[in-house]
């Protein structure tokens, strides 16, 4: 490791600072000139991960001398922190860097001649005395002061092991206390893998720098858990032992017998024969199987005449149900647990609406749920009833709160878009059911993409053959030759294009396939977006693409669409953020990607926002370093350090779009995405469109994708658990 110079510096100019990455470049005057080499400006340049530095304030720094071929000597930041002042006048300056001048004045008006920082640290500020500062602002002030103290302690310990400042900040935020972090890491440096975004590889480098034995049990256990966890991210709930041993050996260079000796001593792992699973996933599948069997073993029939109900609905709605659809209501009458599985255009939505009519007629309480915010909104729209995400319905993420518990008391629970649900969320949902007569309906399309997390619930339940299943496969309106016809042909691998087809091809009155060269895709989606704006608002149009990165990924596409629908203007504040230089601007449509609980809205009410909630940016306050998003149910402030949980949503990945829909969908399926594409992905994208679908691709690319059907099988326990003992 390069020699570390411990010195004191005073930042005099900020050359660059990124709030998201906490990376900055500063010109600084050294306090101790003999320790550093001055540049031609008679100062030094320091760069690296850091908190935002205050100009003209003295900092304690640990620096590593580096050389740039073009600019000469500079200093990389190993750690940097500021002593928190006790002098009252200096405290004013210190707080002015954290909060507004008016807020500083308000605090010192209420508490003149006090060590205000000490009062804040010990929570001795009476907000009733402080004009203009509410709970939210005070909480932010306190957090920043305490974090600065914690960071200082953590920097001193971790920077000598080549831990970046950015990572130190992340670790302190997770463990809440630098003392606790240091104690845990001294006991077992691999404990930091519990922090989101820190995998085995990053933790291993730090642990080995700390002198951890390469053959230590801690290292082996962490590597085993990492490999199984990575496998679960691919949807599998277990890994095969032989494959696991090989992967851990390749990862660590540790002998296989040492690895094998540790497998059964690993706290988070369970071994079932030659299958290795995370206990949380295994226990979730076991509970799902047990709970479903319990409910099915308490079968009771609903009191209604199926034929009479169907006749009444057919007359009321002027429809004619198929035999498959009629069978659904016989299943509903007889069974406490049901699956409703159907392809796009086969009538799942209509069956749900009819079922709601039945439940209301029978005076049976019910709850409508979906796995994401967008899916819940779609469900609400076509049923004209309130629908919740499973996260909200079960209070997921709030269990840590003392006295908080949320249950599902309704007699009938409907879970839509069930293919997207993973084993952890399903297990939690079933554990929250309290009604002794509860009945369940899981609705899904088994040709859509499975959940992005561990499990294969819809597939396993269907193939167990013990859960009553209504399969809808008669597609209505396919004869119109539009969206549903193309989606069905993609699913059935019925070729509708020749490889040498080029140009604009119309199918029915609502589907266009533009077979164009790769260099025309970029201009093509912008052209069609502008054309669609003649009929639809920007909120009614979504561009679906397989990827986030590249010229045809969501990041770049959203920048182009932003220029079309919400261009830069002097009267629209904006904030640039992240390595991708994303600009958030007042008027932008954004998607929240992280479940966030018990945060304050602008009215200082505690609210929750969940993954999939969509809103509009209505205000950006550069002084307060926050923007406000209107989610309709609440106006929520986001600090600039939270912007990584927001995405523009004019363009979305097809995976992210699953469970949602919009009036007009522009699908990008370019040759560049050839090996990402398959029939399931293409089908999912096409079936998101309600009124209009435009596909930009090449005929050969579409035909190639249609030949690839994603394997719906995963390595999971649930199917055999359901089959093993069956149902009484």
mmCIF file of C-alpha atoms in Angstrom, residues 114-244:
data_model
loop_
_atom_site.group_PDB
_atom_site.id
_atom_site.type_symbol
_atom_site.label_atom_id
_atom_site.label_comp_id
_atom_site.label_asym_id
_atom_site.label_seq_id
_atom_site.Cartn_x
_atom_site.Cartn_y
_atom_site.Cartn_z
ATOM 1 C CA UNK A 114 -25.283 27.574 24.121
ATOM 2 C CA UNK A 115 -23.234 24.720 22.676
ATOM 3 C CA UNK A 116 -25.970 24.084 20.124
ATOM 4 C CA UNK A 117 -24.275 21.097 18.525
ATOM 5 C CA UNK A 118 -24.071 19.355 21.892
ATOM 6 C CA UNK A 119 -27.779 20.110 22.479
ATOM 7 C CA UNK A 120 -28.673 18.639 19.086
ATOM 8 C CA UNK A 121 -26.497 15.543 19.632
ATOM 9 C CA UNK A 122 -28.243 14.860 22.928
ATOM 10 C CA UNK A 123 -31.713 15.683 21.576
ATOM 11 C CA UNK A 124 -32.204 18.590 23.987
ATOM 12 C CA UNK A 125 -33.633 21.066 21.461
ATOM 13 C CA UNK A 126 -37.231 22.127 22.090
ATOM 14 C CA UNK A 127 -38.644 22.677 18.598
ATOM 15 C CA UNK A 128 -41.470 24.708 20.092
ATOM 16 C CA UNK A 129 -38.907 27.449 20.775
ATOM 17 C CA UNK A 130 -37.331 27.342 17.305
ATOM 18 C CA UNK A 131 -39.251 29.230 14.643
ATOM 19 C CA UNK A 132 -39.354 27.701 11.155
ATOM 20 C CA UNK A 133 -37.814 24.295 11.897
ATOM 21 C CA UNK A 134 -40.073 21.257 11.909
ATOM 22 C CA UNK A 135 -39.404 17.630 12.772
ATOM 23 C CA UNK A 136 -38.151 16.792 9.285
ATOM 24 C CA UNK A 137 -35.574 19.617 9.132
ATOM 25 C CA UNK A 138 -34.424 18.964 12.691
ATOM 26 C CA UNK A 139 -34.028 15.252 11.972
ATOM 27 C CA UNK A 140 -31.846 16.100 8.962
ATOM 28 C CA UNK A 141 -29.669 18.472 11.013
ATOM 29 C CA UNK A 142 -29.169 15.922 13.789
ATOM 30 C CA UNK A 143 -28.386 13.096 11.364
ATOM 31 C CA UNK A 144 -25.689 15.128 9.601
ATOM 32 C CA UNK A 145 -23.967 16.138 12.833
ATOM 33 C CA UNK A 146 -23.974 12.612 14.244
ATOM 34 C CA UNK A 147 -22.876 11.142 10.904
ATOM 35 C CA UNK A 148 -19.905 13.507 10.768
ATOM 36 C CA UNK A 149 -18.765 12.315 14.206
ATOM 37 C CA UNK A 150 -19.298 8.681 13.256
ATOM 38 C CA UNK A 151 -17.502 9.073 9.913
ATOM 39 C CA UNK A 152 -14.484 10.587 11.641
ATOM 40 C CA UNK A 153 -14.127 7.557 13.929
ATOM 41 C CA UNK A 154 -14.697 5.092 11.087
ATOM 42 C CA UNK A 155 -12.226 6.858 8.758
ATOM 43 C CA UNK A 156 -9.445 6.555 11.321
ATOM 44 C CA UNK A 157 -9.983 2.800 11.598
ATOM 45 C CA UNK A 158 -10.802 1.726 8.038
ATOM 46 C CA UNK A 159 -8.833 3.963 5.698
ATOM 47 C CA UNK A 160 -5.570 2.134 6.470
ATOM 48 C CA UNK A 161 -7.106 -1.019 4.972
ATOM 49 C CA UNK A 162 -7.718 0.706 1.603
ATOM 50 C CA UNK A 163 -11.431 1.219 2.282
ATOM 51 C CA UNK A 164 -12.734 4.146 0.231
ATOM 52 C CA UNK A 165 -14.481 7.061 1.899
ATOM 53 C CA UNK A 166 -17.600 6.325 -0.113
ATOM 54 C CA UNK A 167 -17.757 2.799 1.292
ATOM 55 C CA UNK A 168 -17.009 4.025 4.819
ATOM 56 C CA UNK A 169 -19.961 6.409 4.574
ATOM 57 C CA UNK A 170 -22.186 3.531 3.417
ATOM 58 C CA UNK A 171 -21.038 1.237 6.249
ATOM 59 C CA UNK A 172 -21.576 3.845 8.960
ATOM 60 C CA UNK A 173 -25.072 4.583 7.642
ATOM 61 C CA UNK A 174 -25.916 0.870 7.746
ATOM 62 C CA UNK A 175 -24.517 0.021 11.187
ATOM 63 C CA UNK A 176 -25.677 3.389 12.646
ATOM 64 C CA UNK A 177 -22.594 3.491 14.868
ATOM 65 C CA UNK A 178 -18.896 3.582 13.975
ATOM 66 C CA UNK A 179 -18.107 1.867 17.281
ATOM 67 C CA UNK A 180 -20.426 -1.026 16.467
ATOM 68 C CA UNK A 181 -19.030 -1.275 12.931
ATOM 69 C CA UNK A 182 -15.430 -1.406 14.187
ATOM 70 C CA UNK A 183 -16.262 -3.979 16.867
ATOM 71 C CA UNK A 184 -18.074 -6.225 14.408
ATOM 72 C CA UNK A 185 -15.353 -5.974 11.784
ATOM 73 C CA UNK A 186 -12.664 -6.823 14.313
ATOM 74 C CA UNK A 187 -14.666 -9.932 15.226
ATOM 75 C CA UNK A 188 -15.497 -10.869 11.619
ATOM 76 C CA UNK A 189 -14.649 -8.513 8.750
ATOM 77 C CA UNK A 190 -17.059 -10.380 6.459
ATOM 78 C CA UNK A 191 -19.992 -8.999 8.476
ATOM 79 C CA UNK A 192 -20.120 -6.096 6.027
ATOM 80 C CA UNK A 193 -21.615 -8.386 3.357
ATOM 81 C CA UNK A 194 -24.974 -7.811 5.061
ATOM 82 C CA UNK A 195 -24.878 -4.274 3.642
ATOM 83 C CA UNK A 196 -26.763 -3.912 0.375
ATOM 84 C CA UNK A 197 -24.333 -3.622 -2.539
ATOM 85 C CA UNK A 198 -21.330 -5.129 -0.727
ATOM 86 C CA UNK A 199 -20.640 -8.627 -1.956
ATOM 87 C CA UNK A 200 -18.040 -11.178 -1.011
ATOM 88 C CA UNK A 201 -15.398 -9.861 -3.423
ATOM 89 C CA UNK A 202 -15.334 -6.367 -1.932
ATOM 90 C CA UNK A 203 -15.468 -7.658 1.651
ATOM 91 C CA UNK A 204 -12.753 -10.238 0.904
ATOM 92 C CA UNK A 205 -10.299 -7.603 -0.293
ATOM 93 C CA UNK A 206 -10.827 -5.567 2.889
ATOM 94 C CA UNK A 207 -10.639 -8.652 5.139
ATOM 95 C CA UNK A 208 -7.356 -9.824 3.607
ATOM 96 C CA UNK A 209 -5.939 -6.296 3.983
ATOM 97 C CA UNK A 210 -6.907 -6.517 7.660
ATOM 98 C CA UNK A 211 -4.827 -9.711 7.936
ATOM 99 C CA UNK A 212 -7.654 -12.266 7.938
ATOM 100 C CA UNK A 213 -6.450 -15.873 7.470
ATOM 101 C CA UNK A 214 -7.165 -16.895 3.819
ATOM 102 C CA UNK A 215 -8.370 -20.305 5.088
ATOM 103 C CA UNK A 216 -10.448 -18.931 7.956
ATOM 104 C CA UNK A 217 -13.928 -20.267 8.609
ATOM 105 C CA UNK A 218 -15.296 -16.727 8.306
ATOM 106 C CA UNK A 219 -13.926 -16.477 4.755
ATOM 107 C CA UNK A 220 -15.198 -19.897 3.674
ATOM 108 C CA UNK A 221 -18.645 -19.324 5.146
ATOM 109 C CA UNK A 222 -18.930 -15.902 3.520
ATOM 110 C CA UNK A 223 -17.897 -17.358 0.134
ATOM 111 C CA UNK A 224 -20.438 -20.202 0.425
ATOM 112 C CA UNK A 225 -23.239 -17.794 1.305
ATOM 113 C CA UNK A 226 -22.206 -15.479 -1.521
ATOM 114 C CA UNK A 227 -22.367 -18.230 -4.155
ATOM 115 C CA UNK A 228 -25.773 -19.473 -2.931
ATOM 116 C CA UNK A 229 -27.066 -15.891 -2.728
ATOM 117 C CA UNK A 230 -25.911 -15.204 -6.300
ATOM 118 C CA UNK A 231 -27.695 -18.361 -7.447
ATOM 119 C CA UNK A 232 -30.867 -17.184 -5.715
ATOM 120 C CA UNK A 233 -30.641 -13.899 -7.664
ATOM 121 C CA UNK A 234 -31.062 -16.050 -10.773
ATOM 122 C CA UNK A 235 -34.323 -17.337 -9.298
ATOM 123 C CA UNK A 236 -33.108 -20.623 -7.805
ATOM 124 C CA UNK A 237 -33.893 -21.434 -4.187
ATOM 125 C CA UNK A 238 -31.120 -24.020 -3.916
ATOM 126 C CA UNK A 239 -27.689 -24.778 -5.392
ATOM 127 C CA UNK A 240 -26.306 -28.233 -6.132
ATOM 128 C CA UNK A 241 -23.426 -29.160 -3.822
ATOM 129 C CA UNK A 242 -20.912 -30.222 -6.488
ATOM 130 C CA UNK A 243 -21.399 -27.006 -8.409
ATOM 131 C CA UNK A 244 -21.196 -24.980 -5.199
#
